[in-house]
PDB file of C-alpha atoms in Angstrom:
ATOM      1  CA  VAL A   1      46.109  36.309 -16.253  1.00 63.00           C
ATOM      2  CA  SER A   2      47.716  33.623 -13.851  1.00 69.00           C
ATOM      3  CA  TYR A   3      48.412  34.150 -10.388  1.00 69.00           C
ATOM      4  CA  ALA A   4      52.190  33.307 -10.934  1.00 74.00           C
ATOM      5  CA  ALA A   5      52.449  36.205 -13.902  1.00 79.00           C
ATOM      6  CA  GLU A   6      50.391  38.628 -11.593  1.00 78.00           C
ATOM      7  CA  ALA A   7      52.631  38.055  -8.608  1.00 77.00           C
ATOM      8  CA  VAL A   8      55.409  38.756 -10.738  1.00 84.00           C
ATOM      9  CA  ILE A   9      54.210  41.760 -12.114  1.00 86.00           C
ATOM     10  CA  LEU A  10      53.159  43.232  -8.657  1.00 83.00           C
ATOM     11  CA  GLU A  11      56.724  42.513  -7.084  1.00 85.00           C
ATOM     12  CA  SER A  12      58.340  44.272 -10.286  1.00 87.00           C
ATOM     13  CA  VAL A  13      56.203  47.307  -9.868  1.00 89.00           C
ATOM     14  CA  ALA A  14      56.612  47.167  -5.921  1.00 87.00           C
ATOM     15  CA  ARG A  15      60.350  47.210  -6.317  1.00 89.00           C
ATOM     16  CA  ALA A  16      60.480  49.916  -8.609  1.00 91.00           C
ATOM     17  CA  ILE A  17      58.402  52.345  -6.483  1.00 90.00           C
ATOM     18  CA  GLY A  18      59.541  51.104  -3.188  1.00 88.00           C
ATOM     19  CA  ASP A  19      56.207  49.817  -1.844  1.00 86.00           C
ATOM     20  CA  ARG A  20      56.307  46.838   0.249  1.00 82.00           C
ATOM     21  CA  HIS A  21      52.675  46.473   0.431  1.00 82.00           C
ATOM     22  CA  LEU A  22      51.465  47.371  -3.195  1.00 83.00           C
ATOM     23  CA  GLY A  23      49.293  44.040  -3.003  1.00 82.00           C
ATOM     24  CA  ALA A  24      47.328  45.378  -0.170  1.00 82.00           C
ATOM     25  CA  ARG A  25      46.947  48.716  -1.837  1.00 83.00           C
ATOM     26  CA  VAL A  26      45.895  47.036  -5.053  1.00 86.00           C
ATOM     27  CA  GLY A  27      43.340  45.047  -3.125  1.00 83.00           C
ATOM     28  CA  GLN A  28      42.071  48.094  -1.273  1.00 82.00           C
ATOM     29  CA  ALA A  29      41.366  49.666  -4.390  1.00 86.00           C
ATOM     30  CA  PHE A  30      40.040  46.793  -6.492  1.00 87.00           C
ATOM     31  CA  ASP A  31      36.538  46.649  -7.753  1.00 87.00           C
ATOM     32  CA  TYR A  32      35.111  43.330  -6.973  1.00 86.00           C
ATOM     33  CA  LEU A  33      32.456  43.676  -9.929  1.00 86.00           C
ATOM     34  CA  ALA A  34      35.461  43.711 -12.201  1.00 85.00           C
ATOM     35  CA  TYR A  35      35.301  40.024 -11.817  1.00 82.00           C
ATOM     36  CA  GLY A  36      32.132  40.130 -14.105  1.00 83.00           C
ATOM     37  CA  ALA A  37      30.085  36.922 -14.507  1.00 82.00           C
ATOM     38  CA  TYR A  38      32.037  35.599 -11.283  1.00 84.00           C
ATOM     39  CA  ALA A  39      31.100  38.539  -9.227  1.00 89.00           C
ATOM     40  CA  ASN A  40      27.321  38.519 -10.188  1.00 87.00           C
ATOM     41  CA  TYR A  41      27.039  34.780  -9.400  1.00 88.00           C
ATOM     42  CA  VAL A  42      28.880  35.251  -5.982  1.00 92.00           C
ATOM     43  CA  LEU A  43      26.944  38.508  -5.090  1.00 92.00           C
ATOM     44  CA  GLY A  44      23.520  36.987  -6.384  1.00 91.00           C
ATOM     45  CA  ALA A  45      23.618  34.392  -3.589  1.00 93.00           C
ATOM     46  CA  PRO A  46      20.527  34.658  -1.162  1.00 94.00           C
ATOM     47  CA  ASP A  47      23.008  35.056   2.026  1.00 96.00           C
ATOM     48  CA  LEU A  48      26.419  35.558   2.934  1.00 97.00           C
ATOM     49  CA  GLY A  49      27.255  31.916   3.523  1.00 97.00           C
ATOM     50  CA  SER A  50      25.901  30.686   0.086  1.00 96.00           C
ATOM     51  CA  ALA A  51      27.882  33.572  -1.520  1.00 95.00           C
ATOM     52  CA  LEU A  52      31.098  32.431   0.009  1.00 96.00           C
ATOM     53  CA  ASP A  53      30.194  28.834  -0.907  1.00 95.00           C
ATOM     54  CA  ARG A  54      29.523  30.002  -4.592  1.00 93.00           C
ATOM     55  CA  GLY A  55      33.027  31.774  -4.494  1.00 91.00           C
ATOM     56  CA  ARG A  56      34.585  28.664  -3.584  1.00 91.00           C
ATOM     57  CA  ARG A  57      32.888  26.377  -5.861  1.00 88.00           C
ATOM     58  CA  ALA A  58      33.305  28.899  -9.135  1.00 86.00           C
ATOM     59  CA  LEU A  59      36.914  29.895  -8.254  1.00 82.00           C
ATOM     60  CA  SER A  60      38.351  26.954  -9.801  1.00 76.00           C
ATOM     61  CA  LEU A  61      36.921  28.074 -13.228  1.00 76.00           C
ATOM     62  CA  THR A  62      38.523  31.316 -13.005  1.00 72.00           C
ATOM     63  CA  HIS A  63      41.907  30.547 -11.342  1.00 72.00           C
ATOM     64  CA  PRO A  64      42.500  26.666 -11.551  1.00 69.00           C
ATOM     65  CA  GLY A  65      44.962  25.557  -8.976  1.00 70.00           C
ATOM     66  CA  SER A  66      43.569  27.946  -6.471  1.00 76.00           C
ATOM     67  CA  GLU A  67      40.716  27.345  -4.106  1.00 84.00           C
ATOM     68  CA  ILE A  68      38.652  28.957  -1.279  1.00 89.00           C
ATOM     69  CA  VAL A  69      39.068  27.348   1.856  1.00 91.00           C
ATOM     70  CA  PHE A  70      37.028  27.274   5.202  1.00 95.00           C
ATOM     71  CA  ARG A  71      38.401  26.620   8.636  1.00 94.00           C
ATOM     72  CA  GLN A  72      35.562  26.823  11.768  1.00 95.00           C
ATOM     73  CA  THR A  73      36.005  27.669  15.178  1.00 92.00           C
ATOM     74  CA  ASP A  74      33.488  27.612  18.018  1.00 93.00           C
ATOM     75  CA  THR A  75      32.282  31.364  16.799  1.00 96.00           C
ATOM     76  CA  TYR A  76      33.831  32.016  13.425  1.00 97.00           C
ATOM     77  CA  VAL A  77      34.488  30.677  10.006  1.00 96.00           C
ATOM     78  CA  VAL A  78      37.859  31.736   8.452  1.00 96.00           C
ATOM     79  CA  VAL A  79      38.068  32.000   5.144  1.00 95.00           C
ATOM     80  CA  GLY A  80      40.849  32.071   3.107  1.00 91.00           C
ATOM     81  CA  ARG A  81      42.465  31.811  -0.474  1.00 87.00           C
ATOM     82  CA  ASP A  82      44.772  28.902  -1.029  1.00 84.00           C
ATOM     83  CA  SER A  83      46.895  28.582  -3.998  1.00 73.00           C
ATOM     84  CA  LYS A  84      48.462  25.505  -3.338  1.00 64.00           C
ATOM     85  CA  GLY A  85      51.924  26.559  -1.949  1.00 59.00           C
ATOM     86  CA  MET A  86      52.528  28.985  -4.684  1.00 61.00           C
ATOM     87  CA  SER A  87      56.059  30.122  -3.861  1.00 64.00           C
ATOM     88  CA  VAL A  88      56.724  32.646  -7.115  1.00 70.00           C
ATOM     89  CA  VAL A  89      58.217  35.739  -6.436  1.00 73.00           C
ATOM     90  CA  GLY A  90      55.947  38.319  -5.611  1.00 71.00           C
ATOM     91  CA  HIS A  91      52.920  35.794  -3.915  1.00 72.00           C
ATOM     92  CA  ARG A  92      53.036  38.077  -0.794  1.00 77.00           C
ATOM     93  CA  HIS A  93      51.477  40.849  -2.901  1.00 78.00           C
ATOM     94  CA  LEU A  94      48.681  38.375  -4.024  1.00 76.00           C
ATOM     95  CA  ASP A  95      48.127  37.157  -0.418  1.00 81.00           C
ATOM     96  CA  GLU A  96      47.808  40.750   0.943  1.00 82.00           C
ATOM     97  CA  GLY A  97      45.447  41.497  -1.847  1.00 82.00           C
ATOM     98  CA  ALA A  98      43.207  38.586  -1.290  1.00 84.00           C
ATOM     99  CA  LEU A  99      42.278  39.780   2.132  1.00 88.00           C
ATOM    100  CA  PHE A 100      40.679  42.750   0.549  1.00 88.00           C
ATOM    101  CA  VAL A 101      38.789  40.716  -2.101  1.00 89.00           C
ATOM    102  CA  ILE A 102      37.377  38.372   0.367  1.00 92.00           C
ATOM    103  CA  SER A 103      36.266  41.257   2.618  1.00 93.00           C
ATOM    104  CA  LYS A 104      34.573  42.972  -0.424  1.00 94.00           C
ATOM    105  CA  VAL A 105      32.233  39.920  -0.612  1.00 95.00           C
ATOM    106  CA  VAL A 106      31.559  40.093   3.147  1.00 96.00           C
ATOM    107  CA  ARG A 107      30.836  43.818   3.184  1.00 95.00           C
ATOM    108  CA  TYR A 108      28.538  43.573   0.329  1.00 95.00           C
ATOM    109  CA  PHE A 109      26.248  41.692   2.600  1.00 96.00           C
ATOM    110  CA  LEU A 110      27.209  43.252   6.066  1.00 97.00           C
ATOM    111  CA  GLY A 111      27.758  46.780   5.099  1.00 95.00           C
ATOM    112  CA  ALA A 112      30.865  49.084   4.247  1.00 92.00           C
ATOM    113  CA  ASP A 113      31.695  49.544   7.819  1.00 93.00           C
ATOM    114  CA  TRP A 114      32.113  45.861   8.683  1.00 95.00           C
ATOM    115  CA  ARG A 115      35.764  44.961   9.781  1.00 93.00           C
ATOM    116  CA  PRO A 116      36.813  41.248  10.771  1.00 94.00           C
ATOM    117  CA  ASP A 117      38.103  40.764  14.404  1.00 93.00           C
ATOM    118  CA  TRP A 118      41.417  39.678  12.515  1.00 94.00           C
ATOM    119  CA  PHE A 119      43.046  38.624   9.237  1.00 92.00           C
ATOM    120  CA  GLU A 120      45.646  35.991   8.652  1.00 90.00           C
ATOM    121  CA  LEU A 121      48.617  35.693   6.473  1.00 86.00           C
ATOM    122  CA  PRO A 122      51.126  32.878   6.000  1.00 82.00           C
ATOM    123  CA  ASP A 123      54.126  35.046   6.683  1.00 78.00           C
ATOM    124  CA  GLY A 124      55.078  38.517   7.896  1.00 71.00           C
ATOM    125  CA  SER A 125      57.618  40.196  10.009  1.00 70.00           C
ATOM    126  CA  SER A 126      56.231  42.327  13.115  1.00 72.00           C
ATOM    127  CA  ASP A 127      56.856  45.589  11.299  1.00 77.00           C
ATOM    128  CA  ASP A 128      54.909  44.358   8.384  1.00 78.00           C
ATOM    129  CA  THR A 129      52.208  43.046  10.596  1.00 84.00           C
ATOM    130  CA  LEU A 130      51.702  46.121  12.373  1.00 87.00           C
ATOM    131  CA  MET A 131      51.736  48.217   9.152  1.00 85.00           C
ATOM    132  CA  LEU A 132      49.239  45.648   7.378  1.00 84.00           C
ATOM    133  CA  ALA A 133      46.890  45.925  10.464  1.00 87.00           C
ATOM    134  CA  ASP A 134      46.689  49.709   9.943  1.00 88.00           C
ATOM    135  CA  ILE A 135      46.216  49.426   6.107  1.00 85.00           C
ATOM    136  CA  LEU A 136      43.310  46.615   6.918  1.00 85.00           C
ATOM    137  CA  GLY A 137      42.072  48.033   9.911  1.00 88.00           C
ATOM    138  CA  ALA A 138      42.298  44.942  12.170  1.00 92.00           C
ATOM    139  CA  PRO A 139      44.810  42.805  13.774  1.00 92.00           C
ATOM    140  CA  VAL A 140      46.921  40.380  11.591  1.00 91.00           C
ATOM    141  CA  ARG A 141      48.058  37.077  12.648  1.00 91.00           C
ATOM    142  CA  THR A 142      50.722  34.967  10.854  1.00 89.00           C
ATOM    143  CA  GLY A 143      52.095  31.340  10.480  1.00 86.00           C
ATOM    144  CA  VAL A 144      48.905  30.041   8.720  1.00 87.00           C
ATOM    145  CA  GLN A 145      48.581  28.123   5.348  1.00 84.00           C
ATOM    146  CA  SER A 146      46.605  30.722   3.393  1.00 85.00           C
ATOM    147  CA  PRO A 147      45.489  34.496   3.505  1.00 88.00           C
ATOM    148  CA  SER A 148      42.212  34.407   5.535  1.00 93.00           C
ATOM    149  CA  VAL A 149      39.580  36.649   6.777  1.00 95.00           C
ATOM    150  CA  ALA A 150      37.679  35.673  10.339  1.00 97.00           C
ATOM    151  CA  ILE A 151      33.881  36.182   9.988  1.00 97.00           C
ATOM    152  CA  ARG A 152      31.819  35.600  12.760  1.00 97.00           C
ATOM    153  CA  LEU A 153      29.439  32.406  12.109  1.00 97.00           C
ATOM    154  CA  SER A 154      26.399  34.396  13.020  1.00 97.00           C
ATOM    155  CA  ASP A 155      26.925  36.892  10.154  1.00 97.00           C
ATOM    156  CA  LEU A 156      26.795  33.779   7.712  1.00 97.00           C
ATOM    157  CA  ALA A 157      23.072  33.938   7.841  1.00 97.00           C
ATOM    158  CA  THR A 158      22.751  37.667   6.635  1.00 97.00           C
ATOM    159  CA  ARG A 159      20.513  38.003   3.811  1.00 95.00           C
ATOM    160  CA  ASN A 160      21.279  39.704   0.452  1.00 93.00           C
ATOM    161  CA  PRO A 161      20.502  43.321   0.805  1.00 90.00           C
ATOM    162  CA  GLN A 162      19.769  43.512  -2.893  1.00 85.00           C
ATOM    163  CA  THR A 163      17.204  40.623  -3.313  1.00 60.00           C
ATOM    164  CA  MET A 164      15.951  41.784  -6.799  1.00 44.00           C
ATOM    165  CA  GLN A 165      19.456  40.939  -8.283  1.00 53.00           C
ATOM    166  CA  MET A 166      19.556  37.629  -6.702  1.00 50.00           C
ATOM    167  CA  GLN A 167      20.134  34.446  -8.899  1.00 57.00           C
ATOM    168  CA  LYS A 168      19.980  30.715  -8.485  1.00 60.00           C
ATOM    169  CA  THR A 169      21.874  29.972 -11.413  1.00 63.00           C
ATOM    170  CA  ILE A 170      24.349  31.413 -13.794  1.00 64.00           C
ATOM    171  CA  PRO A 171      23.466  31.895 -17.464  1.00 68.00           C
ATOM    172  CA  LEU A 172      25.419  29.683 -20.216  1.00 68.00           C
ATOM    173  CA  GLU A 173      26.811  32.726 -21.899  1.00 68.00           C
ATOM    174  CA  GLU A 174      27.989  34.128 -18.431  1.00 68.00           C
ATOM    175  CA  LEU A 175      29.707  30.578 -17.805  1.00 66.00           C
ATOM    176  CA  GLY A 176      31.802  31.239 -20.825  1.00 66.00           C
ATOM    177  CA  ALA A 177      32.870  34.316 -19.644  1.00 65.00           C
ATOM    178  CA  LEU A 178      33.501  33.413 -16.280  1.00 62.00           C
ATOM    179  CA  MET A 179      35.723  30.616 -17.707  1.00 60.00           C
ATOM    180  CA  GLY A 180      37.219  32.993 -20.104  1.00 63.00           C
ATOM    181  CA  VAL A 181      36.278  30.826 -22.948  1.00 61.00           C
ATOM    182  CA  GLU A 182      33.842  31.399 -25.993  1.00 64.00           C
TER     183      GLU A 182
END
C-alpha cells in the first residue's frame, strides 16, 4: 500500500476514534518482521550501522519516493525517513509511526530497553510534543525535514546479537517478495 493511501486511512480512523496520535500507537505495536524479506535483509546485517545502511538502500524497492536519510553531528547520527515532502492528509500519523519503526531496528541490536536521547518530527504543537514524548519515552524536537531518531555514533558498531542469522546477500526469490513482484 502506498504511503499516501496509508496516511488517508490512518487519518480517517484517527478522526473516527478521536486519537490524534494513532500513527504513534500503530507504530508502537507494529511487528517489524511483518516487512518479511526487507526485515530479514536489514536485521541480517553484521552490525547496527550496516543494518541502517541496508534499510536505506532497500527502502526504494518497497516504497518508491521515500528514503532513509542520515545526518551526522559530533556524537550522533540522526536517522530519518524522508517521503519527499508528502503533504497528503494524515502524513503526520506516518511520521509518528516511522519513529517506532526505525527504533525497532536499533533495539534489535542494542536491546529492548534502548531509548534515543531525542526524536525529531517536522511539525507539532507543544501539547502534541509533550504527549508524543510521553508515548515515545524521549524528548521530541520539531521543525526538521523528516521524522528522525538520534543514535549515538558509538552504537553503530554494535554487532548483531543473532550472528547465526546474518546474511550478506538476499536470495533472488526474496528480492521479488521485497519488491512486491513475482
